[in-house]
Each structure stands twice: as structure tokens, then as C-alpha cells.
Amino acid sequence: DTGVSQNPRHKITKRGQNVTFRCDPISEHNRLYWYRQTLGQGPEFLTYFQNEAQLEKSRLLSDRFSAERPKGSFSTLEIQRTEQGDSAMYLCASSLVSGFTDTQYFGPGTRLTVL
Amino acid sequence: AQSVTQLGSHVSVSEGALVLLRCNYSSSVPPYLFWYVQYPNQGLQLLLKYTSAATLVKGINGFEAEFKKSETSFHLTKPSAHMSDAAEYFCAVSFGGATNKLIFGTGTLLAVQP
């Protein structure tokens, strides 16, 4: 049973550049979440998908951020015109909704450094 | 507003000693509660979860937590610390339903001294 995978694991970019991260969830998981974790803080929710539908976006997700899950499998998170404040660990989690709650399984994260 | 508070950003124990990591939540509705562990430069691993069944929840690696509604707490314990327990621990809540997003505390970094 493979877990959640994320690529790349590390990304260093210059301010103003665009970056894209990929998340491959556990197969057959119908939900996929994105979180952002800054140094010394807990992860903060960004957005989530139920199959291919993006159902909620946090106000943390500015217009420069866009996420997709085109076929209900892998997901991408793109940040346009990166800023130094975007430097963080971006975590992806997947789950299989059963009943009223779910258990989220996290990937290793993508650490973004904006110079 | 719904929130999670973890008292003590750093906790240090001796190997073999009791581990107690504190978590309190604020919510007007019954929550689901989780503890995750994060090792350096890694993602989060689920330790245990409370989903309104038994109030004492046993997890992996010898950890357990007790849900106390009257105290709005979900403290994590382990009877005897091991060096491999050194990591950061996050308490989180969710409320089910449409989103089920997790709301995390700020974490507690556990150090285990030989």
C-alpha cells in the first residue's frame, strides 16, 4: 500500500517565478486536501477536493494560487508570481470519506523557498 | 471560533519517563480529535484519533489519549519515553460534515534526554 507522494520534495525559486507542485494520493481515496505549514506553526488548511470538484478554498488561498484535480486522482498546486511570504512547507493529504468523518493521511510535503 | 491550544511548545523528558503533551480545544459542537507526529523534514503521521466512541483512545507506538468533554481536553500520554519519540506533535480537530478540514495547534516539540 503506497502512501501519499509529493513532488518535488524541495523547490527553490526566485521571487516572481511560477511554481507547480504535484500530489499523488492513496489510490481510491476520494478526498484530497492541501495545507501550508510555516516554521514553528501547525499546518493551515488551503483547499480540498472531493473527487475532481474543488469544494472549499481558504481565504489564505490568494488569487495567485490555483489547484486542480483534473481526473479525481493526482492534484497540482500552482503559485504564480511567488513572494517571499510563500516560503513554507506545502502538505497534501488524502482520505476516503466514510460516514460523517474521515482520516487524513499526509504526504512528505514540498518545501518551497522563495529567494 | 473553533481552535486548538497546545500548552508548552517545548517539552523535555528523560528516557523512560512519562510523556504528557497537553491539548485543549474550543468548540461549540462535538469535535473529532487527532494527534499527529512529525519527524524532521517529513509529513505528518497519524498517532490516534477520537471519533465519539471510547473516550480513552490507544494509538501507535504506545501512545494514548483521553477525551474529557468537561475539560475540553485531549491530552496525549505515553508511560515510558523512548529516544525515538523525539519529534514534533500536533493536536488537531475537525467537525465532520462537508469539509472535515483539520484545525491544528501550534505543536509541541518533544525532546528525550538519555
PDB file of C-alpha atoms in Angstrom:
ATOM      1  CA  ASP A   1       0.000   0.000   0.000  1.00  0.00           C
ATOM      2  CA  THR A   2       1.774   3.132  -1.193  1.00  0.00           C
ATOM      3  CA  GLY A   3       1.178   6.306   0.728  1.00  0.00           C
ATOM      4  CA  VAL A   4       0.674   9.858  -0.426  1.00  0.00           C
ATOM      5  CA  SER A   5       3.541  11.116  -2.556  1.00  0.00           C
ATOM      6  CA  GLN A   6       4.523  14.681  -3.347  1.00  0.00           C
ATOM      7  CA  ASN A   7       6.916  16.099  -5.899  1.00  0.00           C
ATOM      8  CA  PRO A   8       9.230  17.837  -5.795  1.00  0.00           C
ATOM      9  CA  ARG A   9      10.324  17.493  -2.179  1.00  0.00           C
ATOM     10  CA  HIS A  10      12.204  20.773  -2.323  1.00  0.00           C
ATOM     11  CA  LYS A  11      11.863  23.782  -4.572  1.00  0.00           C
ATOM     12  CA  ILE A  12      13.964  26.915  -4.553  1.00  0.00           C
ATOM     13  CA  THR A  13      12.783  29.737  -6.762  1.00  0.00           C
ATOM     14  CA  LYS A  14      13.258  33.432  -7.251  1.00  0.00           C
ATOM     15  CA  ARG A  15      10.606  35.943  -6.371  1.00  0.00           C
ATOM     16  CA  GLY A  16       8.193  36.460  -9.217  1.00  0.00           C
ATOM     17  CA  GLN A  17       8.569  32.991 -10.714  1.00  0.00           C
ATOM     18  CA  ASN A  18       5.749  30.456 -11.006  1.00  0.00           C
ATOM     19  CA  VAL A  19       5.960  27.069  -9.326  1.00  0.00           C
ATOM     20  CA  THR A  20       3.845  23.934  -9.507  1.00  0.00           C
ATOM     21  CA  PHE A  21       3.650  21.084  -7.029  1.00  0.00           C
ATOM     22  CA  ARG A  22       2.145  17.665  -7.549  1.00  0.00           C
ATOM     23  CA  CYS A  23       0.396  15.352  -5.101  1.00  0.00           C
ATOM     24  CA  ASP A  24      -0.466  11.710  -5.760  1.00  0.00           C
ATOM     25  CA  PRO A  25      -2.980  10.458  -3.188  1.00  0.00           C
ATOM     26  CA  ILE A  26      -3.529   6.951  -1.923  1.00  0.00           C
ATOM     27  CA  SER A  27      -5.373   5.140  -4.679  1.00  0.00           C
ATOM     28  CA  GLU A  28      -9.154   5.095  -4.318  1.00  0.00           C
ATOM     29  CA  HIS A  29      -9.130   7.986  -1.846  1.00  0.00           C
ATOM     30  CA  ASN A  30     -11.827  10.368  -2.924  1.00  0.00           C
ATOM     31  CA  ARG A  31     -10.744  13.418  -0.941  1.00  0.00           C
ATOM     32  CA  LEU A  32      -7.563  15.406  -1.329  1.00  0.00           C
ATOM     33  CA  TYR A  33      -6.508  18.301   0.887  1.00  0.00           C
ATOM     34  CA  TRP A  34      -3.776  20.921   0.645  1.00  0.00           C
ATOM     35  CA  TYR A  35      -2.275  22.555   3.743  1.00  0.00           C
ATOM     36  CA  ARG A  36       0.527  25.056   4.274  1.00  0.00           C
ATOM     37  CA  GLN A  37       2.917  24.916   7.208  1.00  0.00           C
ATOM     38  CA  THR A  38       5.231  27.769   8.112  1.00  0.00           C
ATOM     39  CA  LEU A  39       8.108  27.490  10.529  1.00  0.00           C
ATOM     40  CA  GLY A  40       7.011  26.926  14.092  1.00  0.00           C
ATOM     41  CA  GLN A  41       3.338  26.636  13.203  1.00  0.00           C
ATOM     42  CA  GLY A  42       0.841  23.874  12.656  1.00  0.00           C
ATOM     43  CA  PRO A  43      -0.463  23.197   9.159  1.00  0.00           C
ATOM     44  CA  GLU A  44      -3.203  25.503   7.889  1.00  0.00           C
ATOM     45  CA  PHE A  45      -5.935  24.393   5.531  1.00  0.00           C
ATOM     46  CA  LEU A  46      -5.794  25.767   1.996  1.00  0.00           C
ATOM     47  CA  THR A  47      -8.306  23.827  -0.081  1.00  0.00           C
ATOM     48  CA  TYR A  48      -9.808  20.418  -0.694  1.00  0.00           C
ATOM     49  CA  PHE A  49     -11.283  18.285  -3.454  1.00  0.00           C
ATOM     50  CA  GLN A  50     -13.979  15.675  -3.423  1.00  0.00           C
ATOM     51  CA  ASN A  51     -13.102  13.618  -6.491  1.00  0.00           C
ATOM     52  CA  GLU A  52     -12.406  16.275  -9.141  1.00  0.00           C
ATOM     53  CA  ALA A  53     -14.537  19.032  -7.596  1.00  0.00           C
ATOM     54  CA  GLN A  54     -12.842  21.755  -5.558  1.00  0.00           C
ATOM     55  CA  LEU A  55     -15.345  22.355  -2.786  1.00  0.00           C
ATOM     56  CA  GLU A  56     -13.718  24.842  -0.440  1.00  0.00           C
ATOM     57  CA  LYS A  57     -10.901  27.355  -0.527  1.00  0.00           C
ATOM     58  CA  SER A  58      -9.412  29.120   2.463  1.00  0.00           C
ATOM     59  CA  ARG A  59      -9.006  32.870   2.409  1.00  0.00           C
ATOM     60  CA  LEU A  60      -5.281  32.059   2.669  1.00  0.00           C
ATOM     61  CA  LEU A  61      -5.509  30.954  -0.936  1.00  0.00           C
ATOM     62  CA  SER A  62      -4.964  34.237  -2.759  1.00  0.00           C
ATOM     63  CA  ASP A  63      -5.633  34.735  -6.456  1.00  0.00           C
ATOM     64  CA  ARG A  64      -2.041  33.751  -7.175  1.00  0.00           C
ATOM     65  CA  PHE A  65      -2.782  30.210  -6.012  1.00  0.00           C
ATOM     66  CA  SER A  66      -4.668  27.672  -8.067  1.00  0.00           C
ATOM     67  CA  ALA A  67      -5.264  23.994  -7.502  1.00  0.00           C
ATOM     68  CA  GLU A  68      -6.613  21.315  -9.769  1.00  0.00           C
ATOM     69  CA  ARG A  69      -7.513  17.667  -9.615  1.00  0.00           C
ATOM     70  CA  PRO A  70      -8.453  17.023 -13.226  1.00  0.00           C
ATOM     71  CA  LYS A  71      -9.410  13.368 -13.144  1.00  0.00           C
ATOM     72  CA  GLY A  72     -10.038  12.898  -9.483  1.00  0.00           C
ATOM     73  CA  SER A  73      -6.647  11.333  -8.976  1.00  0.00           C
ATOM     74  CA  PHE A  74      -3.479  13.433  -8.657  1.00  0.00           C
ATOM     75  CA  SER A  75      -3.625  17.129  -7.864  1.00  0.00           C
ATOM     76  CA  THR A  76      -1.455  20.120  -8.673  1.00  0.00           C
ATOM     77  CA  LEU A  77      -0.987  23.342  -6.734  1.00  0.00           C
ATOM     78  CA  GLU A  78       0.376  26.293  -8.689  1.00  0.00           C
ATOM     79  CA  ILE A  79       1.643  29.537  -7.240  1.00  0.00           C
ATOM     80  CA  GLN A  80       2.072  32.394  -9.673  1.00  0.00           C
ATOM     81  CA  ARG A  81       4.392  35.351  -9.130  1.00  0.00           C
ATOM     82  CA  THR A  82       5.841  33.875  -5.962  1.00  0.00           C
ATOM     83  CA  GLU A  83       6.590  36.124  -2.995  1.00  0.00           C
ATOM     84  CA  GLN A  84       8.954  35.566  -0.097  1.00  0.00           C
ATOM     85  CA  GLY A  85       5.951  35.086   2.164  1.00  0.00           C
ATOM     86  CA  ASP A  86       5.045  31.982   0.165  1.00  0.00           C
ATOM     87  CA  SER A  87       8.062  30.170   1.602  1.00  0.00           C
ATOM     88  CA  ALA A  88       6.626  27.249   3.545  1.00  0.00           C
ATOM     89  CA  MET A  89       6.078  23.511   3.549  1.00  0.00           C
ATOM     90  CA  TYR A  90       3.108  22.547   1.377  1.00  0.00           C
ATOM     91  CA  LEU A  91       1.432  19.376   2.574  1.00  0.00           C
ATOM     92  CA  CYS A  92      -1.029  17.189   0.765  1.00  0.00           C
ATOM     93  CA  ALA A  93      -3.341  14.713   2.460  1.00  0.00           C
ATOM     94  CA  SER A  94      -5.852  12.227   1.147  1.00  0.00           C
ATOM     95  CA  SER A  95      -8.739  10.354   2.696  1.00  0.00           C
ATOM     96  CA  LEU A  96     -11.621   8.046   1.957  1.00  0.00           C
ATOM     97  CA  VAL A  97     -14.808   9.553   3.259  1.00  0.00           C
ATOM     98  CA  SER A  98     -16.930   7.040   5.111  1.00  0.00           C
ATOM     99  CA  GLY A  99     -19.834   8.274   7.139  1.00  0.00           C
ATOM    100  CA  PHE A 100     -19.541  11.668   8.762  1.00  0.00           C
ATOM    101  CA  THR A 101     -15.776  11.895   9.130  1.00  0.00           C
ATOM    102  CA  ASP A 102     -12.543  10.765   7.552  1.00  0.00           C
ATOM    103  CA  THR A 103      -8.914  10.147   8.449  1.00  0.00           C
ATOM    104  CA  GLN A 104      -6.382  12.162   6.518  1.00  0.00           C
ATOM    105  CA  TYR A 105      -3.057  10.639   5.517  1.00  0.00           C
ATOM    106  CA  PHE A 106      -0.302  13.094   4.762  1.00  0.00           C
ATOM    107  CA  GLY A 107       2.462  13.095   2.209  1.00  0.00           C
ATOM    108  CA  PRO A 108       6.054  14.136   2.960  1.00  0.00           C
ATOM    109  CA  GLY A 109       5.464  17.691   1.793  1.00  0.00           C
ATOM    110  CA  THR A 110       7.121  20.077  -0.645  1.00  0.00           C
ATOM    111  CA  ARG A 111       9.354  22.679   0.944  1.00  0.00           C
ATOM    112  CA  LEU A 112       9.293  25.926  -1.014  1.00  0.00           C
ATOM    113  CA  THR A 113      11.966  28.570  -0.585  1.00  0.00           C
ATOM    114  CA  VAL A 114      11.441  31.877  -2.372  1.00  0.00           C
ATOM    115  CA  LEU A 115      14.600  33.975  -2.639  1.00  0.00           C
TER     116      LEU A 115
ATOM    117  CA  ALA B   1     -14.376  30.335  16.993  1.00  0.00           C
ATOM    118  CA  GLN B   2     -13.036  26.824  16.841  1.00  0.00           C
ATOM    119  CA  SER B   3      -9.423  26.496  17.920  1.00  0.00           C
ATOM    120  CA  VAL B   4      -6.810  24.202  19.400  1.00  0.00           C
ATOM    121  CA  THR B   5      -4.326  25.137  22.091  1.00  0.00           C
ATOM    122  CA  GLN B   6      -1.245  23.118  22.871  1.00  0.00           C
ATOM    123  CA  LEU B   7       0.331  24.164  26.141  1.00  0.00           C
ATOM    124  CA  GLY B   8       4.093  24.017  26.049  1.00  0.00           C
ATOM    125  CA  SER B   9       5.843  24.487  22.736  1.00  0.00           C
ATOM    126  CA  HIS B  10       8.814  22.502  24.063  1.00  0.00           C
ATOM    127  CA  VAL B  11       8.707  19.540  26.431  1.00  0.00           C
ATOM    128  CA  SER B  12      11.768  17.650  27.622  1.00  0.00           C
ATOM    129  CA  VAL B  13      11.660  14.282  29.377  1.00  0.00           C
ATOM    130  CA  SER B  14      14.186  11.660  30.327  1.00  0.00           C
ATOM    131  CA  GLU B  15      14.221   8.317  28.584  1.00  0.00           C
ATOM    132  CA  GLY B  16      11.831   6.012  30.439  1.00  0.00           C
ATOM    133  CA  ALA B  17       9.827   8.861  31.971  1.00  0.00           C
ATOM    134  CA  LEU B  18       6.155   9.635  31.438  1.00  0.00           C
ATOM    135  CA  VAL B  19       5.282  11.718  28.412  1.00  0.00           C
ATOM    136  CA  LEU B  20       2.363  14.159  28.774  1.00  0.00           C
ATOM    137  CA  LEU B  21       1.524  16.543  25.942  1.00  0.00           C
ATOM    138  CA  ARG B  22      -1.434  18.834  26.519  1.00  0.00           C
ATOM    139  CA  CYS B  23      -4.188  19.766  24.090  1.00  0.00           C
ATOM    140  CA  ASN B  24      -7.307  21.823  24.715  1.00  0.00           C
ATOM    141  CA  TYR B  25      -9.903  22.728  22.154  1.00  0.00           C
ATOM    142  CA  SER B  26     -12.564  25.360  21.842  1.00  0.00           C
ATOM    143  CA  SER B  27     -15.737  24.388  20.062  1.00  0.00           C
ATOM    144  CA  SER B  28     -19.478  24.767  20.323  1.00  0.00           C
ATOM    145  CA  VAL B  29     -20.096  21.399  18.696  1.00  0.00           C
ATOM    146  CA  PRO B  30     -18.622  17.974  19.460  1.00  0.00           C
ATOM    147  CA  PRO B  31     -15.306  17.617  17.677  1.00  0.00           C
ATOM    148  CA  TYR B  32     -13.312  14.788  16.236  1.00  0.00           C
ATOM    149  CA  LEU B  33      -9.811  14.887  17.699  1.00  0.00           C
ATOM    150  CA  PHE B  34      -6.487  13.743  16.344  1.00  0.00           C
ATOM    151  CA  TRP B  35      -2.840  13.571  17.312  1.00  0.00           C
ATOM    152  CA  TYR B  36      -0.203  13.578  14.597  1.00  0.00           C
ATOM    153  CA  VAL B  37       3.577  13.266  14.882  1.00  0.00           C
ATOM    154  CA  GLN B  38       6.060  14.948  12.549  1.00  0.00           C
ATOM    155  CA  TYR B  39       9.704  13.968  12.270  1.00  0.00           C
ATOM    156  CA  PRO B  40      12.165  16.499  10.796  1.00  0.00           C
ATOM    157  CA  ASN B  41      11.544  17.274   7.128  1.00  0.00           C
ATOM    158  CA  GLN B  42       8.731  14.768   6.913  1.00  0.00           C
ATOM    159  CA  GLY B  43       4.973  14.850   6.664  1.00  0.00           C
ATOM    160  CA  LEU B  44       2.560  14.097   9.458  1.00  0.00           C
ATOM    161  CA  GLN B  45       1.859  10.595  10.705  1.00  0.00           C
ATOM    162  CA  LEU B  46      -1.392   9.794  12.481  1.00  0.00           C
ATOM    163  CA  LEU B  47      -0.888   8.604  16.062  1.00  0.00           C
ATOM    164  CA  LEU B  48      -4.508   8.244  17.126  1.00  0.00           C
ATOM    165  CA  LYS B  49      -7.982   9.707  16.728  1.00  0.00           C
ATOM    166  CA  TYR B  50     -11.151  10.178  18.755  1.00  0.00           C
ATOM    167  CA  THR B  51     -14.419   9.893  16.870  1.00  0.00           C
ATOM    168  CA  SER B  52     -17.022   9.743  19.676  1.00  0.00           C
ATOM    169  CA  ALA B  53     -16.573   6.110  20.592  1.00  0.00           C
ATOM    170  CA  ALA B  54     -14.468   5.211  23.651  1.00  0.00           C
ATOM    171  CA  THR B  55     -13.063   8.248  25.442  1.00  0.00           C
ATOM    172  CA  LEU B  56      -9.695   6.555  26.019  1.00  0.00           C
ATOM    173  CA  VAL B  57      -8.040   6.065  22.678  1.00  0.00           C
ATOM    174  CA  LYS B  58      -4.995   3.898  22.087  1.00  0.00           C
ATOM    175  CA  GLY B  59      -2.676   4.666  19.224  1.00  0.00           C
ATOM    176  CA  ILE B  60       0.545   3.542  17.680  1.00  0.00           C
ATOM    177  CA  ASN B  61       3.939   3.400  19.398  1.00  0.00           C
ATOM    178  CA  GLY B  62       2.416   3.053  22.864  1.00  0.00           C
ATOM    179  CA  PHE B  63       0.664   6.432  22.883  1.00  0.00           C
ATOM    180  CA  GLU B  64      -2.834   7.009  24.174  1.00  0.00           C
ATOM    181  CA  ALA B  65      -5.113   9.975  24.750  1.00  0.00           C
ATOM    182  CA  GLU B  66      -8.240  10.594  26.785  1.00  0.00           C
ATOM    183  CA  PHE B  67     -11.108  12.786  25.668  1.00  0.00           C
ATOM    184  CA  LYS B  68     -12.502  14.796  28.589  1.00  0.00           C
ATOM    185  CA  LYS B  69     -15.514  16.791  27.496  1.00  0.00           C
ATOM    186  CA  SER B  70     -15.836  18.658  30.808  1.00  0.00           C
ATOM    187  CA  GLU B  71     -12.277  19.911  30.470  1.00  0.00           C
ATOM    188  CA  THR B  72     -12.353  20.249  26.649  1.00  0.00           C
ATOM    189  CA  SER B  73      -9.069  18.373  26.636  1.00  0.00           C
ATOM    190  CA  PHE B  74      -7.412  15.591  24.690  1.00  0.00           C
ATOM    191  CA  HIS B  75      -4.003  15.131  26.298  1.00  0.00           C
ATOM    192  CA  LEU B  76      -1.506  12.665  24.835  1.00  0.00           C
ATOM    193  CA  THR B  77       0.419  10.316  27.120  1.00  0.00           C
ATOM    194  CA  LYS B  78       2.965   7.547  26.954  1.00  0.00           C
ATOM    195  CA  PRO B  79       4.103   5.714  30.091  1.00  0.00           C
ATOM    196  CA  SER B  80       7.765   5.420  29.139  1.00  0.00           C
ATOM    197  CA  ALA B  81       9.572   7.683  26.692  1.00  0.00           C
ATOM    198  CA  HIS B  82      11.955   6.290  24.113  1.00  0.00           C
ATOM    199  CA  MET B  83      14.647   8.190  22.277  1.00  0.00           C
ATOM    200  CA  SER B  84      12.795   7.561  19.020  1.00  0.00           C
ATOM    201  CA  ASP B  85       9.802   9.553  20.358  1.00  0.00           C
ATOM    202  CA  ALA B  86      11.687  12.808  19.884  1.00  0.00           C
ATOM    203  CA  ALA B  87       9.639  14.709  17.307  1.00  0.00           C
ATOM    204  CA  GLU B  88       7.008  17.402  16.997  1.00  0.00           C
ATOM    205  CA  TYR B  89       3.459  16.517  17.983  1.00  0.00           C
ATOM    206  CA  PHE B  90       0.347  18.223  16.681  1.00  0.00           C
ATOM    207  CA  CYS B  91      -3.154  18.072  18.067  1.00  0.00           C
ATOM    208  CA  ALA B  92      -5.956  18.721  15.577  1.00  0.00           C
ATOM    209  CA  VAL B  93      -9.728  18.923  15.485  1.00  0.00           C
ATOM    210  CA  SER B  94     -12.317  18.537  12.792  1.00  0.00           C
ATOM    211  CA  PHE B  95     -16.064  18.712  12.815  1.00  0.00           C
ATOM    212  CA  GLY B  96     -17.065  16.299  10.107  1.00  0.00           C
ATOM    213  CA  GLY B  97     -19.690  17.171   7.604  1.00  0.00           C
ATOM    214  CA  ALA B  98     -18.963  18.770   4.284  1.00  0.00           C
ATOM    215  CA  THR B  99     -15.397  19.918   4.774  1.00  0.00           C
ATOM    216  CA  ASN B 100     -13.790  17.917   7.535  1.00  0.00           C
ATOM    217  CA  LYS B 101     -10.718  20.140   7.328  1.00  0.00           C
ATOM    218  CA  LEU B 102      -8.297  19.813  10.195  1.00  0.00           C
ATOM    219  CA  ILE B 103      -7.569  22.723  12.521  1.00  0.00           C
ATOM    220  CA  PHE B 104      -4.158  22.258  14.089  1.00  0.00           C
ATOM    221  CA  GLY B 105      -2.499  23.507  17.222  1.00  0.00           C
ATOM    222  CA  THR B 106       0.933  25.103  17.026  1.00  0.00           C
ATOM    223  CA  GLY B 107       2.691  21.901  18.008  1.00  0.00           C
ATOM    224  CA  THR B 108       4.842  20.636  20.872  1.00  0.00           C
ATOM    225  CA  LEU B 109       8.441  19.682  20.270  1.00  0.00           C
ATOM    226  CA  LEU B 110       9.325  16.697  22.428  1.00  0.00           C
ATOM    227  CA  ALA B 111      12.942  16.155  23.399  1.00  0.00           C
ATOM    228  CA  VAL B 112      14.009  12.909  25.063  1.00  0.00           C
ATOM    229  CA  GLN B 113      17.162  13.028  27.150  1.00  0.00           C
ATOM    230  CA  PRO B 114      19.280   9.897  27.657  1.00  0.00           C
TER     231      PRO B 114
END
